[in-house]
Amino acid sequence: MVYGNRLIPGIRSCFSVMLVLFLLSCSSGAEPAADCNPHTGSCTKQAGAYTVTLDINPKPVQHMKELTFDISIAGDSAVVLPDTILLDLSMPGMEMGKNQVELSKTGEGYYSGTGIIVKCPSGRVLWRATLLISETLNSSFTFNVRD
Ligand SMILES: [Cu+2]
């Protein structure tokens, strides 16, 4: 191939990355936006009859650092909450491999566990934490992870 112009390999690889990102964003539709800022406080969502709060520490929440995920579930439903809850970490629109954190009950409606969010080679930083509370009840938070 006569494409070997050595002055612009950086530009060409940058273009390739952009092309890949473009194709990925094309295949996954509109890029979802973060709906949670875990860097300065906790995030709260409604899940059925429950109010679910997620807090991630230490802050700011960074890649490749051991993170503690604390959740609290409040509600006046009589449904018994499980002893452990899985927190599934994924990237919207990307297949990153399974990353699930087991959260153990630390009190009535309180759960805690530790895990790591890897750094995505694409440079994207948007992650989603989905709490698999029960077969019919889950709650997800989408947030940007910092370097
Ligand atoms: Cu990724």
PDB file of C-alpha atoms and ligand atoms in Angstrom:
ATOM      1  CA  MET A   1       0.000   0.000   0.000  1.00  0.00           C
ATOM      2  CA  VAL A   2       1.256   3.486  -0.768  1.00  0.00           C
ATOM      3  CA  TYR A   3      -0.687   5.008   2.113  1.00  0.00           C
ATOM      4  CA  GLY A   4       2.415   5.119   4.309  1.00  0.00           C
ATOM      5  CA  ASN A   5       2.667   8.886   4.669  1.00  0.00           C
ATOM      6  CA  ARG A   6       4.802   9.106   7.801  1.00  0.00           C
ATOM      7  CA  LEU A   7       3.942  12.722   8.494  1.00  0.00           C
ATOM      8  CA  ILE A   8       0.378  11.994   9.454  1.00  0.00           C
ATOM      9  CA  PRO A   9       0.172   8.614  11.216  1.00  0.00           C
ATOM     10  CA  GLY A  10      -1.141  10.404  14.295  1.00  0.00           C
ATOM     11  CA  ILE A  11      -3.872  12.033  12.300  1.00  0.00           C
ATOM     12  CA  ARG A  12      -4.729   8.755  10.622  1.00  0.00           C
ATOM     13  CA  SER A  13      -4.951   6.797  13.887  1.00  0.00           C
ATOM     14  CA  CYS A  14      -6.946   9.604  15.450  1.00  0.00           C
ATOM     15  CA  PHE A  15      -9.305   9.444  12.505  1.00  0.00           C
ATOM     16  CA  SER A  16      -9.588   5.671  12.921  1.00  0.00           C
ATOM     17  CA  VAL A  17     -10.541   6.112  16.572  1.00  0.00           C
ATOM     18  CA  MET A  18     -13.119   8.715  15.641  1.00  0.00           C
ATOM     19  CA  LEU A  19     -14.488   6.458  12.932  1.00  0.00           C
ATOM     20  CA  VAL A  20     -14.816   3.576  15.397  1.00  0.00           C
ATOM     21  CA  LEU A  21     -16.527   5.853  17.904  1.00  0.00           C
ATOM     22  CA  PHE A  22     -18.824   7.129  15.187  1.00  0.00           C
ATOM     23  CA  LEU A  23     -19.761   3.594  14.154  1.00  0.00           C
ATOM     24  CA  LEU A  24     -20.308   2.571  17.774  1.00  0.00           C
ATOM     25  CA  SER A  25     -22.482   5.549  18.505  1.00  0.00           C
ATOM     26  CA  CYS A  26     -24.349   4.885  15.265  1.00  0.00           C
ATOM     27  CA  SER A  27     -25.066   1.296  16.201  1.00  0.00           C
ATOM     28  CA  SER A  28     -26.194   2.186  19.706  1.00  0.00           C
ATOM     29  CA  GLY A  29     -28.421   5.098  18.764  1.00  0.00           C
ATOM     30  CA  ALA A  30     -28.260   8.336  20.692  1.00  0.00           C
ATOM     31  CA  GLU A  31     -25.515   8.519  23.289  1.00  0.00           C
ATOM     32  CA  PRO A  32     -27.157   8.432  26.694  1.00  0.00           C
ATOM     33  CA  ALA A  33     -26.296  11.204  29.096  1.00  0.00           C
ATOM     34  CA  ALA A  34     -25.118  10.881  32.666  1.00  0.00           C
ATOM     35  CA  ASP A  35     -27.972  11.090  35.142  1.00  0.00           C
ATOM     36  CA  CYS A  36     -25.858  10.868  38.265  1.00  0.00           C
ATOM     37  CA  ASN A  37     -22.876  12.803  39.594  1.00  0.00           C
ATOM     38  CA  PRO A  38     -21.113  10.540  42.092  1.00  0.00           C
ATOM     39  CA  HIS A  39     -18.128  12.893  42.502  1.00  0.00           C
ATOM     40  CA  THR A  40     -19.655  15.312  44.948  1.00  0.00           C
ATOM     41  CA  GLY A  41     -22.487  13.357  46.540  1.00  0.00           C
ATOM     42  CA  SER A  42     -24.833  10.419  46.238  1.00  0.00           C
ATOM     43  CA  CYS A  43     -27.505   9.749  43.605  1.00  0.00           C
ATOM     44  CA  THR A  44     -31.117   8.846  44.243  1.00  0.00           C
ATOM     45  CA  LYS A  45     -33.645   7.115  42.000  1.00  0.00           C
ATOM     46  CA  GLN A  46     -37.144   5.808  42.328  1.00  0.00           C
ATOM     47  CA  ALA A  47     -37.481   2.062  41.633  1.00  0.00           C
ATOM     48  CA  GLY A  48     -41.030   0.858  41.958  1.00  0.00           C
ATOM     49  CA  ALA A  49     -42.133   1.561  45.514  1.00  0.00           C
ATOM     50  CA  TYR A  50     -38.564   2.085  46.631  1.00  0.00           C
ATOM     51  CA  THR A  51     -36.219   5.010  46.809  1.00  0.00           C
ATOM     52  CA  VAL A  52     -32.718   3.805  45.970  1.00  0.00           C
ATOM     53  CA  THR A  53     -29.604   5.814  46.798  1.00  0.00           C
ATOM     54  CA  LEU A  54     -26.139   5.036  45.455  1.00  0.00           C
ATOM     55  CA  ASP A  55     -22.971   6.455  46.943  1.00  0.00           C
ATOM     56  CA  ILE A  56     -19.517   5.671  45.505  1.00  0.00           C
ATOM     57  CA  ASN A  57     -16.271   6.420  47.348  1.00  0.00           C
ATOM     58  CA  PRO A  58     -13.569   7.637  47.319  1.00  0.00           C
ATOM     59  CA  LYS A  59     -14.488  10.798  45.419  1.00  0.00           C
ATOM     60  CA  PRO A  60     -13.890  11.809  42.706  1.00  0.00           C
ATOM     61  CA  VAL A  61     -14.797   8.394  41.274  1.00  0.00           C
ATOM     62  CA  GLN A  62     -11.840   7.237  39.165  1.00  0.00           C
ATOM     63  CA  HIS A  63     -10.886   4.371  36.864  1.00  0.00           C
ATOM     64  CA  MET A  64      -8.677   1.550  38.175  1.00  0.00           C
ATOM     65  CA  LYS A  65      -9.194   2.473  41.829  1.00  0.00           C
ATOM     66  CA  GLU A  66     -10.844   0.265  44.398  1.00  0.00           C
ATOM     67  CA  LEU A  67     -14.275   1.753  44.882  1.00  0.00           C
ATOM     68  CA  THR A  68     -16.785   1.201  47.638  1.00  0.00           C
ATOM     69  CA  PHE A  69     -20.394   1.118  46.508  1.00  0.00           C
ATOM     70  CA  ASP A  70     -22.945   1.835  49.223  1.00  0.00           C
ATOM     71  CA  ILE A  71     -26.634   1.666  48.534  1.00  0.00           C
ATOM     72  CA  SER A  72     -29.681   2.244  50.628  1.00  0.00           C
ATOM     73  CA  ILE A  73     -33.177   1.143  49.740  1.00  0.00           C
ATOM     74  CA  ALA A  74     -36.099   2.797  51.469  1.00  0.00           C
ATOM     75  CA  GLY A  75     -39.773   2.092  51.013  1.00  0.00           C
ATOM     76  CA  ASP A  76     -42.803   1.045  52.914  1.00  0.00           C
ATOM     77  CA  SER A  77     -43.472  -2.052  50.823  1.00  0.00           C
ATOM     78  CA  ALA A  78     -43.593  -5.307  52.777  1.00  0.00           C
ATOM     79  CA  VAL A  79     -41.399  -7.114  50.223  1.00  0.00           C
ATOM     80  CA  VAL A  80     -38.414  -8.689  51.937  1.00  0.00           C
ATOM     81  CA  LEU A  81     -35.127  -7.465  50.525  1.00  0.00           C
ATOM     82  CA  PRO A  82     -32.414 -10.036  49.699  1.00  0.00           C
ATOM     83  CA  ASP A  83     -29.244 -10.600  51.734  1.00  0.00           C
ATOM     84  CA  THR A  84     -27.043  -9.664  48.790  1.00  0.00           C
ATOM     85  CA  ILE A  85     -27.608  -7.475  45.733  1.00  0.00           C
ATOM     86  CA  LEU A  86     -25.576  -7.545  42.533  1.00  0.00           C
ATOM     87  CA  LEU A  87     -24.344  -4.275  41.118  1.00  0.00           C
ATOM     88  CA  ASP A  88     -23.717  -4.690  37.391  1.00  0.00           C
ATOM     89  CA  LEU A  89     -21.192  -2.292  35.841  1.00  0.00           C
ATOM     90  CA  SER A  90     -21.469  -1.730  32.091  1.00  0.00           C
ATOM     91  CA  MET A  91     -20.890   0.891  29.431  1.00  0.00           C
ATOM     92  CA  PRO A  92     -23.988   2.037  27.520  1.00  0.00           C
ATOM     93  CA  GLY A  93     -23.660   0.861  23.915  1.00  0.00           C
ATOM     94  CA  MET A  94     -20.412  -1.081  24.468  1.00  0.00           C
ATOM     95  CA  GLU A  95     -19.556  -4.641  25.351  1.00  0.00           C
ATOM     96  CA  MET A  96     -16.976  -4.432  28.135  1.00  0.00           C
ATOM     97  CA  GLY A  97     -17.174  -7.902  29.654  1.00  0.00           C
ATOM     98  CA  LYS A  98     -19.023  -8.784  32.806  1.00  0.00           C
ATOM     99  CA  ASN A  99     -18.197  -6.704  35.855  1.00  0.00           C
ATOM    100  CA  GLN A 100     -20.481  -7.364  38.787  1.00  0.00           C
ATOM    101  CA  VAL A 101     -19.973  -6.382  42.394  1.00  0.00           C
ATOM    102  CA  GLU A 102     -21.702  -8.292  45.151  1.00  0.00           C
ATOM    103  CA  LEU A 103     -23.139  -5.967  47.745  1.00  0.00           C
ATOM    104  CA  SER A 104     -23.682  -7.428  51.191  1.00  0.00           C
ATOM    105  CA  LYS A 105     -26.348  -6.333  53.583  1.00  0.00           C
ATOM    106  CA  THR A 106     -24.943  -4.096  56.285  1.00  0.00           C
ATOM    107  CA  GLY A 107     -28.266  -3.158  57.850  1.00  0.00           C
ATOM    108  CA  GLU A 108     -31.964  -3.085  57.058  1.00  0.00           C
ATOM    109  CA  GLY A 109     -32.046  -1.644  53.541  1.00  0.00           C
ATOM    110  CA  TYR A 110     -28.280  -0.982  53.476  1.00  0.00           C
ATOM    111  CA  TYR A 111     -25.763  -2.761  51.265  1.00  0.00           C
ATOM    112  CA  SER A 112     -22.050  -2.338  50.591  1.00  0.00           C
ATOM    113  CA  GLY A 113     -19.353  -3.839  48.355  1.00  0.00           C
ATOM    114  CA  THR A 114     -16.126  -3.003  46.555  1.00  0.00           C
ATOM    115  CA  GLY A 115     -15.129  -3.156  42.907  1.00  0.00           C
ATOM    116  CA  ILE A 116     -13.056  -1.572  40.160  1.00  0.00           C
ATOM    117  CA  ILE A 117     -14.116   0.257  37.025  1.00  0.00           C
ATOM    118  CA  VAL A 118     -11.646  -0.380  34.233  1.00  0.00           C
ATOM    119  CA  LYS A 119     -10.461   2.283  31.822  1.00  0.00           C
ATOM    120  CA  CYS A 120     -12.075   1.934  28.417  1.00  0.00           C
ATOM    121  CA  PRO A 121      -9.547   1.854  25.534  1.00  0.00           C
ATOM    122  CA  SER A 122     -11.915   3.978  23.430  1.00  0.00           C
ATOM    123  CA  GLY A 123     -11.535   6.902  25.815  1.00  0.00           C
ATOM    124  CA  ARG A 124     -15.211   6.945  26.686  1.00  0.00           C
ATOM    125  CA  VAL A 125     -15.935   7.391  30.381  1.00  0.00           C
ATOM    126  CA  LEU A 126     -19.688   6.868  30.631  1.00  0.00           C
ATOM    127  CA  TRP A 127     -20.608   3.905  32.831  1.00  0.00           C
ATOM    128  CA  ARG A 128     -23.851   2.491  34.114  1.00  0.00           C
ATOM    129  CA  ALA A 129     -24.344   0.846  37.489  1.00  0.00           C
ATOM    130  CA  THR A 130     -27.435  -1.336  37.543  1.00  0.00           C
ATOM    131  CA  LEU A 131     -28.657  -2.688  40.861  1.00  0.00           C
ATOM    132  CA  LEU A 132     -30.266  -6.090  40.394  1.00  0.00           C
ATOM    133  CA  ILE A 133     -32.497  -5.929  43.446  1.00  0.00           C
ATOM    134  CA  SER A 134     -34.936  -8.636  42.409  1.00  0.00           C
ATOM    135  CA  GLU A 135     -36.223 -10.209  39.210  1.00  0.00           C
ATOM    136  CA  THR A 136     -38.706  -7.428  38.712  1.00  0.00           C
ATOM    137  CA  LEU A 137     -36.951  -4.599  40.475  1.00  0.00           C
ATOM    138  CA  ASN A 138     -33.783  -2.920  39.350  1.00  0.00           C
ATOM    139  CA  SER A 139     -32.412   0.545  39.267  1.00  0.00           C
ATOM    140  CA  SER A 140     -29.643   2.045  37.156  1.00  0.00           C
ATOM    141  CA  PHE A 141     -27.433   5.090  37.465  1.00  0.00           C
ATOM    142  CA  THR A 142     -25.383   6.481  34.585  1.00  0.00           C
ATOM    143  CA  PHE A 143     -22.311   8.557  35.347  1.00  0.00           C
ATOM    144  CA  ASN A 144     -18.949   9.700  34.028  1.00  0.00           C
ATOM    145  CA  VAL A 145     -15.839   8.181  35.574  1.00  0.00           C
ATOM    146  CA  ARG A 146     -12.774  10.382  35.935  1.00  0.00           C
ATOM    147  CA  ASP A 147      -9.124   9.636  35.162  1.00  0.00           C
TER     148      ASP A 147
HETATM  149 CU    CU B   1     -15.842   0.768  26.687  1.00  0.00          CU
END
